PDB file of C-alpha atoms in Angstrom:
ATOM      1  CA  MET A   1     -18.530   2.376 -42.003  1.00 94.00           C
ATOM      2  CA  THR A   2     -17.764   5.440 -41.347  1.00 95.00           C
ATOM      3  CA  LEU A   3     -17.661   6.467 -37.486  1.00 92.00           C
ATOM      4  CA  SER A   4     -18.539  10.306 -37.153  1.00 92.00           C
ATOM      5  CA  GLY A   5     -20.873  13.074 -35.443  1.00 80.00           C
ATOM      6  CA  GLY A   6     -19.330  15.350 -32.743  1.00 79.00           C
ATOM      7  CA  GLU A   7     -15.794  13.531 -31.693  1.00 92.00           C
ATOM      8  CA  ALA A   8     -16.633   9.675 -32.602  1.00 93.00           C
ATOM      9  CA  LEU A   9     -13.523   8.617 -30.756  1.00 94.00           C
ATOM     10  CA  LEU A  10     -14.239  10.042 -27.060  1.00 93.00           C
ATOM     11  CA  GLN A  11     -17.480   7.724 -27.408  1.00 92.00           C
ATOM     12  CA  ASP A  12     -17.716   5.074 -25.503  1.00 90.00           C
ATOM     13  CA  GLY A  13     -18.183   1.412 -27.314  1.00 95.00           C
ATOM     14  CA  ALA A  14     -15.781   3.675 -30.066  1.00 96.00           C
ATOM     15  CA  VAL A  15     -13.552   0.956 -30.129  1.00 96.00           C
ATOM     16  CA  GLU A  16     -14.734  -1.851 -29.397  1.00 97.00           C
ATOM     17  CA  LEU A  17     -17.355  -1.290 -32.380  1.00 97.00           C
ATOM     18  CA  LEU A  18     -14.828  -0.451 -34.749  1.00 97.00           C
ATOM     19  CA  ARG A  19     -13.309  -3.727 -33.503  1.00 97.00           C
ATOM     20  CA  LEU A  20     -16.320  -5.943 -34.551  1.00 98.00           C
ATOM     21  CA  LEU A  21     -16.950  -4.008 -37.969  1.00 98.00           C
ATOM     22  CA  LYS A  22     -13.253  -5.544 -38.430  1.00 96.00           C
ATOM     23  CA  GLN A  23     -13.611  -9.131 -37.186  1.00 97.00           C
ATOM     24  CA  GLU A  24     -16.990  -9.334 -39.697  1.00 98.00           C
ATOM     25  CA  GLY A  25     -14.620  -7.604 -42.695  1.00 97.00           C
ATOM     26  CA  ILE A  26     -16.751  -3.452 -42.770  1.00 98.00           C
ATOM     27  CA  GLN A  27     -13.933  -1.224 -44.125  1.00 97.00           C
ATOM     28  CA  THR A  28     -14.330   1.051 -41.513  1.00 98.00           C
ATOM     29  CA  ALA A  29     -13.036   4.661 -41.125  1.00 97.00           C
ATOM     30  CA  VAL A  30     -13.309   7.010 -38.445  1.00 98.00           C
ATOM     31  CA  ASP A  31     -13.570  11.219 -38.721  1.00 96.00           C
ATOM     32  CA  THR A  32     -12.079  12.780 -36.213  1.00 96.00           C
ATOM     33  CA  CYS A  33     -11.295  16.574 -35.151  1.00 95.00           C
ATOM     34  CA  GLY A  34      -7.836  14.809 -33.312  1.00 96.00           C
ATOM     35  CA  MET A  35      -9.234  16.990 -30.155  1.00 96.00           C
ATOM     36  CA  VAL A  36      -8.687  13.381 -28.181  1.00 96.00           C
ATOM     37  CA  PHE A  37      -6.267  11.536 -25.504  1.00 95.00           C
ATOM     38  CA  THR A  38      -3.311  10.461 -27.499  1.00 97.00           C
ATOM     39  CA  GLU A  39      -4.354   7.155 -26.478  1.00 96.00           C
ATOM     40  CA  GLN A  40      -7.685   6.780 -27.627  1.00 96.00           C
ATOM     41  CA  LEU A  41      -6.971   7.230 -30.980  1.00 97.00           C
ATOM     42  CA  GLN A  42      -3.949   4.524 -30.846  1.00 97.00           C
ATOM     43  CA  ALA A  43      -7.010   2.424 -29.716  1.00 97.00           C
ATOM     44  CA  ALA A  44      -8.430   2.795 -32.130  1.00 97.00           C
ATOM     45  CA  LEU A  45      -6.047   2.904 -35.515  1.00 98.00           C
ATOM     46  CA  PRO A  46      -5.487  -1.089 -35.579  1.00 97.00           C
ATOM     47  CA  TYR A  47      -9.059  -1.364 -36.473  1.00 97.00           C
ATOM     48  CA  THR A  48      -9.499   1.309 -38.515  1.00 98.00           C
ATOM     49  CA  ASP A  49      -8.611   1.275 -42.709  1.00 97.00           C
ATOM     50  CA  ILE A  50      -9.418   5.479 -43.443  1.00 98.00           C
ATOM     51  CA  LEU A  51      -8.675   8.197 -40.975  1.00 98.00           C
ATOM     52  CA  LEU A  52     -10.558  12.080 -41.916  1.00 98.00           C
ATOM     53  CA  TYR A  53      -8.935  14.394 -40.396  1.00 98.00           C
ATOM     54  CA  ASP A  54      -9.695  17.818 -39.869  1.00 96.00           C
ATOM     55  CA  LEU A  55      -7.296  19.919 -39.523  1.00 97.00           C
ATOM     56  CA  LYS A  56      -8.726  23.774 -39.667  1.00 97.00           C
ATOM     57  CA  ILE A  57      -5.632  26.124 -38.181  1.00 98.00           C
ATOM     58  CA  MET A  58      -2.902  26.203 -37.607  1.00 98.00           C
ATOM     59  CA  ASN A  59      -1.670  29.212 -35.785  1.00 97.00           C
ATOM     60  CA  ASP A  60      -3.431  28.111 -31.828  1.00 97.00           C
ATOM     61  CA  ALA A  61      -4.287  31.324 -30.956  1.00 97.00           C
ATOM     62  CA  ASP A  62      -6.612  31.560 -34.091  1.00 96.00           C
ATOM     63  CA  HIS A  63      -7.594  28.035 -33.590  1.00 97.00           C
ATOM     64  CA  MET A  64      -8.376  29.141 -29.996  1.00 96.00           C
ATOM     65  CA  ARG A  65     -10.131  32.070 -31.320  1.00 94.00           C
ATOM     66  CA  TRP A  66     -11.856  30.048 -33.551  1.00 92.00           C
ATOM     67  CA  THR A  67     -12.976  26.736 -31.610  1.00 91.00           C
ATOM     68  CA  GLY A  68     -12.517  27.868 -28.202  1.00 93.00           C
ATOM     69  CA  ARG A  69      -9.569  25.680 -27.799  1.00 94.00           C
ATOM     70  CA  GLY A  70      -5.811  25.500 -29.012  1.00 96.00           C
ATOM     71  CA  ASN A  71      -4.414  23.043 -31.296  1.00 97.00           C
ATOM     72  CA  ALA A  72      -1.536  20.915 -29.660  1.00 97.00           C
ATOM     73  CA  MET A  73      -3.157  17.831 -28.881  1.00 97.00           C
ATOM     74  CA  ILE A  74      -4.744  17.698 -32.684  1.00 98.00           C
ATOM     75  CA  LEU A  75      -0.662  18.874 -33.863  1.00 98.00           C
ATOM     76  CA  ARG A  76       0.495  15.952 -31.826  1.00 98.00           C
ATOM     77  CA  ASN A  77      -2.350  12.863 -32.632  1.00 98.00           C
ATOM     78  CA  LEU A  78      -1.785  14.049 -36.250  1.00 98.00           C
ATOM     79  CA  GLY A  79       1.585  13.215 -36.031  1.00 97.00           C
ATOM     80  CA  VAL A  80       0.772   9.633 -34.515  1.00 98.00           C
ATOM     81  CA  ALA A  81      -1.681   9.146 -36.971  1.00 98.00           C
ATOM     82  CA  ALA A  82       0.475   9.759 -39.921  1.00 98.00           C
ATOM     83  CA  LEU A  83       3.222   7.260 -38.309  1.00 97.00           C
ATOM     84  CA  TRP A  84       0.209   5.076 -38.832  1.00 97.00           C
ATOM     85  CA  ALA A  85      -0.352   6.008 -42.489  1.00 97.00           C
ATOM     86  CA  LYS A  86       2.745   5.283 -43.214  1.00 95.00           C
ATOM     87  CA  GLY A  87       2.485   2.262 -42.353  1.00 91.00           C
ATOM     88  CA  ASN A  88      -0.200   0.086 -43.205  1.00 85.00           C
ATOM     89  CA  GLY A  89      -3.507   3.143 -42.654  1.00 92.00           C
ATOM     90  CA  ARG A  90      -5.007   5.859 -45.246  1.00 97.00           C
ATOM     91  CA  LEU A  91      -5.117   9.266 -44.436  1.00 98.00           C
ATOM     92  CA  TRP A  92      -7.032  11.752 -45.034  1.00 98.00           C
ATOM     93  CA  ILE A  93      -7.310  15.553 -44.217  1.00 98.00           C
ATOM     94  CA  ARG A  94      -9.629  17.941 -44.605  1.00 98.00           C
ATOM     95  CA  THR A  95      -9.705  21.129 -44.105  1.00 98.00           C
ATOM     96  CA  PRO A  96     -12.822  23.106 -43.772  1.00 95.00           C
ATOM     97  CA  ILE A  97     -12.646  26.580 -45.762  1.00 96.00           C
ATOM     98  CA  ILE A  98     -14.438  28.981 -43.713  1.00 93.00           C
ATOM     99  CA  PRO A  99     -14.277  33.258 -45.184  1.00 93.00           C
ATOM    100  CA  GLY A 100     -12.878  34.506 -42.469  1.00 92.00           C
ATOM    101  CA  ALA A 101     -11.962  31.607 -40.257  1.00 93.00           C
ATOM    102  CA  THR A 102      -9.980  29.391 -42.071  1.00 96.00           C
ATOM    103  CA  ASP A 103      -9.409  30.904 -45.615  1.00 96.00           C
ATOM    104  CA  SER A 104      -6.100  33.121 -45.472  1.00 97.00           C
ATOM    105  CA  ASP A 105      -3.231  32.438 -47.329  1.00 98.00           C
ATOM    106  CA  GLU A 106      -1.358  31.985 -44.321  1.00 98.00           C
ATOM    107  CA  ASN A 107      -3.356  29.029 -43.515  1.00 98.00           C
ATOM    108  CA  ILE A 108      -3.144  26.938 -45.759  1.00 98.00           C
ATOM    109  CA  ARG A 109       0.354  27.085 -46.639  1.00 98.00           C
ATOM    110  CA  ALA A 110       0.887  26.786 -42.608  1.00 98.00           C
ATOM    111  CA  ILE A 111      -0.721  23.619 -43.106  1.00 98.00           C
ATOM    112  CA  GLY A 112       0.086  21.703 -46.440  1.00 98.00           C
ATOM    113  CA  ASP A 113       4.028  22.391 -44.672  1.00 98.00           C
ATOM    114  CA  ARG A 114       2.655  20.264 -41.982  1.00 98.00           C
ATOM    115  CA  ILE A 115       1.333  18.052 -43.384  1.00 98.00           C
ATOM    116  CA  ASN A 116       4.129  17.869 -46.094  1.00 97.00           C
ATOM    117  CA  ALA A 117       6.499  17.278 -43.077  1.00 97.00           C
ATOM    118  CA  ILE A 118       5.148  14.424 -41.623  1.00 97.00           C
ATOM    119  CA  GLY A 119       4.166  12.207 -44.932  1.00 96.00           C
ATOM    120  CA  GLY A 120       1.695   9.965 -44.429  1.00 96.00           C
ATOM    121  CA  ALA A 121      -1.411  12.094 -45.696  1.00 98.00           C
ATOM    122  CA  GLU A 122      -2.566  10.385 -48.904  1.00 97.00           C
ATOM    123  CA  ARG A 123      -5.093  12.630 -49.158  1.00 98.00           C
ATOM    124  CA  TRP A 124      -5.518  16.670 -48.598  1.00 98.00           C
ATOM    125  CA  GLU A 125      -9.177  18.276 -49.300  1.00 98.00           C
ATOM    126  CA  LEU A 126     -10.294  21.948 -48.497  1.00 98.00           C
ATOM    127  CA  CYS A 127     -14.233  21.775 -48.087  1.00 95.00           C
ATOM    128  CA  THR A 128     -16.132  24.215 -48.906  1.00 91.00           C
ATOM    129  CA  PHE A 129     -18.389  26.127 -46.679  1.00 84.00           C
ATOM    130  CA  ASN A 130     -21.457  25.538 -46.343  1.00 79.00           C
ATOM    131  CA  ASN A 131     -24.757  27.229 -44.238  1.00 76.00           C
ATOM    132  CA  LEU A 132     -27.218  24.508 -44.624  1.00 72.00           C
ATOM    133  CA  CYS A 133     -27.368  24.365 -40.911  1.00 74.00           C
ATOM    134  CA  THR A 134     -28.477  27.822 -40.449  1.00 77.00           C
ATOM    135  CA  ASP A 135     -32.362  26.883 -40.086  1.00 78.00           C
ATOM    136  CA  LYS A 136     -31.332  24.075 -37.489  1.00 81.00           C
ATOM    137  CA  TYR A 137     -29.447  27.414 -35.101  1.00 80.00           C
ATOM    138  CA  GLN A 138     -32.712  29.355 -35.439  1.00 82.00           C
ATOM    139  CA  ARG A 139     -34.891  26.936 -34.398  1.00 87.00           C
ATOM    140  CA  LEU A 140     -32.670  25.651 -31.869  1.00 89.00           C
ATOM    141  CA  ASP A 141     -32.908  29.903 -31.027  1.00 87.00           C
ATOM    142  CA  ILE A 142     -28.709  30.374 -31.222  1.00 86.00           C
ATOM    143  CA  ASP A 143     -27.355  32.993 -32.074  1.00 82.00           C
ATOM    144  CA  TRP A 144     -24.876  31.388 -35.286  1.00 78.00           C
ATOM    145  CA  ALA A 145     -20.848  33.025 -35.401  1.00 79.00           C
ATOM    146  CA  PHE A 146     -21.296  31.838 -39.012  1.00 80.00           C
ATOM    147  CA  LYS A 147     -24.865  32.962 -40.195  1.00 80.00           C
ATOM    148  CA  ASN A 148     -23.327  35.667 -42.147  1.00 80.00           C
ATOM    149  CA  THR A 149     -20.856  34.241 -43.817  1.00 81.00           C
ATOM    150  CA  PRO A 150     -20.951  33.498 -47.331  1.00 83.00           C
ATOM    151  CA  LEU A 151     -20.381  30.684 -49.765  1.00 86.00           C
ATOM    152  CA  VAL A 152     -16.153  30.411 -51.034  1.00 90.00           C
ATOM    153  CA  SER A 153     -16.101  31.332 -54.621  1.00 91.00           C
ATOM    154  CA  ARG A 154     -14.602  29.082 -57.115  1.00 92.00           C
ATOM    155  CA  GLN A 155     -11.816  31.942 -58.029  1.00 95.00           C
ATOM    156  CA  ARG A 156     -10.418  32.205 -54.070  1.00 95.00           C
ATOM    157  CA  MET A 157     -11.370  28.029 -54.234  1.00 95.00           C
ATOM    158  CA  GLU A 158      -8.679  27.777 -57.395  1.00 96.00           C
ATOM    159  CA  GLU A 159      -6.204  30.403 -55.900  1.00 97.00           C
ATOM    160  CA  LEU A 160      -6.344  28.486 -52.293  1.00 98.00           C
ATOM    161  CA  LEU A 161      -5.820  25.344 -54.232  1.00 98.00           C
ATOM    162  CA  ALA A 162      -2.815  26.232 -55.805  1.00 98.00           C
ATOM    163  CA  ILE A 163      -1.393  27.853 -52.120  1.00 98.00           C
ATOM    164  CA  ALA A 164      -2.354  24.283 -51.092  1.00 98.00           C
ATOM    165  CA  ARG A 165      -0.296  22.383 -54.394  1.00 98.00           C
ATOM    166  CA  SER A 166       2.659  24.481 -53.797  1.00 98.00           C
ATOM    167  CA  THR A 167       3.528  22.921 -50.467  1.00 97.00           C
ATOM    168  CA  ARG A 168       3.677  19.518 -51.869  1.00 97.00           C
ATOM    169  CA  ALA A 169       1.278  18.264 -49.015  1.00 96.00           C
ATOM    170  CA  CYS A 170       0.872  14.884 -50.616  1.00 96.00           C
ATOM    171  CA  GLU A 171      -0.200  13.755 -53.888  1.00 95.00           C
ATOM    172  CA  ASP A 172      -4.056  14.254 -53.841  1.00 97.00           C
ATOM    173  CA  ILE A 173      -4.855  18.047 -53.275  1.00 98.00           C
ATOM    174  CA  ARG A 174      -8.711  18.746 -54.374  1.00 96.00           C
ATOM    175  CA  SER A 175     -11.948  20.600 -52.575  1.00 95.00           C
ATOM    176  CA  SER A 176     -14.940  19.634 -52.223  1.00 92.00           C
ATOM    177  CA  GLY A 177     -18.541  21.414 -51.784  1.00 85.00           C
ATOM    178  CA  ALA A 178     -20.761  24.210 -53.360  1.00 75.00           C
ATOM    179  CA  LEU A 179     -18.755  27.166 -54.660  1.00 77.00           C
ATOM    180  CA  LEU A 180     -20.327  30.735 -55.015  1.00 73.00           C
ATOM    181  CA  GLU A 181     -20.124  31.092 -59.312  1.00 72.00           C
ATOM    182  CA  ASN A 182     -17.570  34.212 -59.604  1.00 61.00           C
TER     183      ASN A 182
END
């Protein structure tokens, strides 16, 4: 069972739910952006089989621009997650590839270098941007910043994968999601 949606670890009862699931022998995964107090993450890890950790942007100013928050807490918690993964956990890092926001060569290289430096990651997945939620924003009358953002092209994803693999961040580096054909 995967706990996700918003930030699952900020929800009351998340750790207790994980504990009960593990007690029943149910495999657990937690989807996190890492923007939680370290104590919350540490409390959940003993009951987590796979940690799906979003790592979007390495440059703190860019992270602030696109998410409204700096990334110091996220990077600190990534270190905690990596130490856990070196013990008995499974750490899968995911980077959303959003044209114009997260898809620069420099960002992918910096993320790969960080993953390589901390170790412990089993997988790094470059997840393509999709605009399937556009109608939801329209119904809510919210001006979505990415409404005119194109899908990632197959060629660009191949370039980003080559950069990611050149960092030797981990053994399993892959992409997922719909691509715009060249």
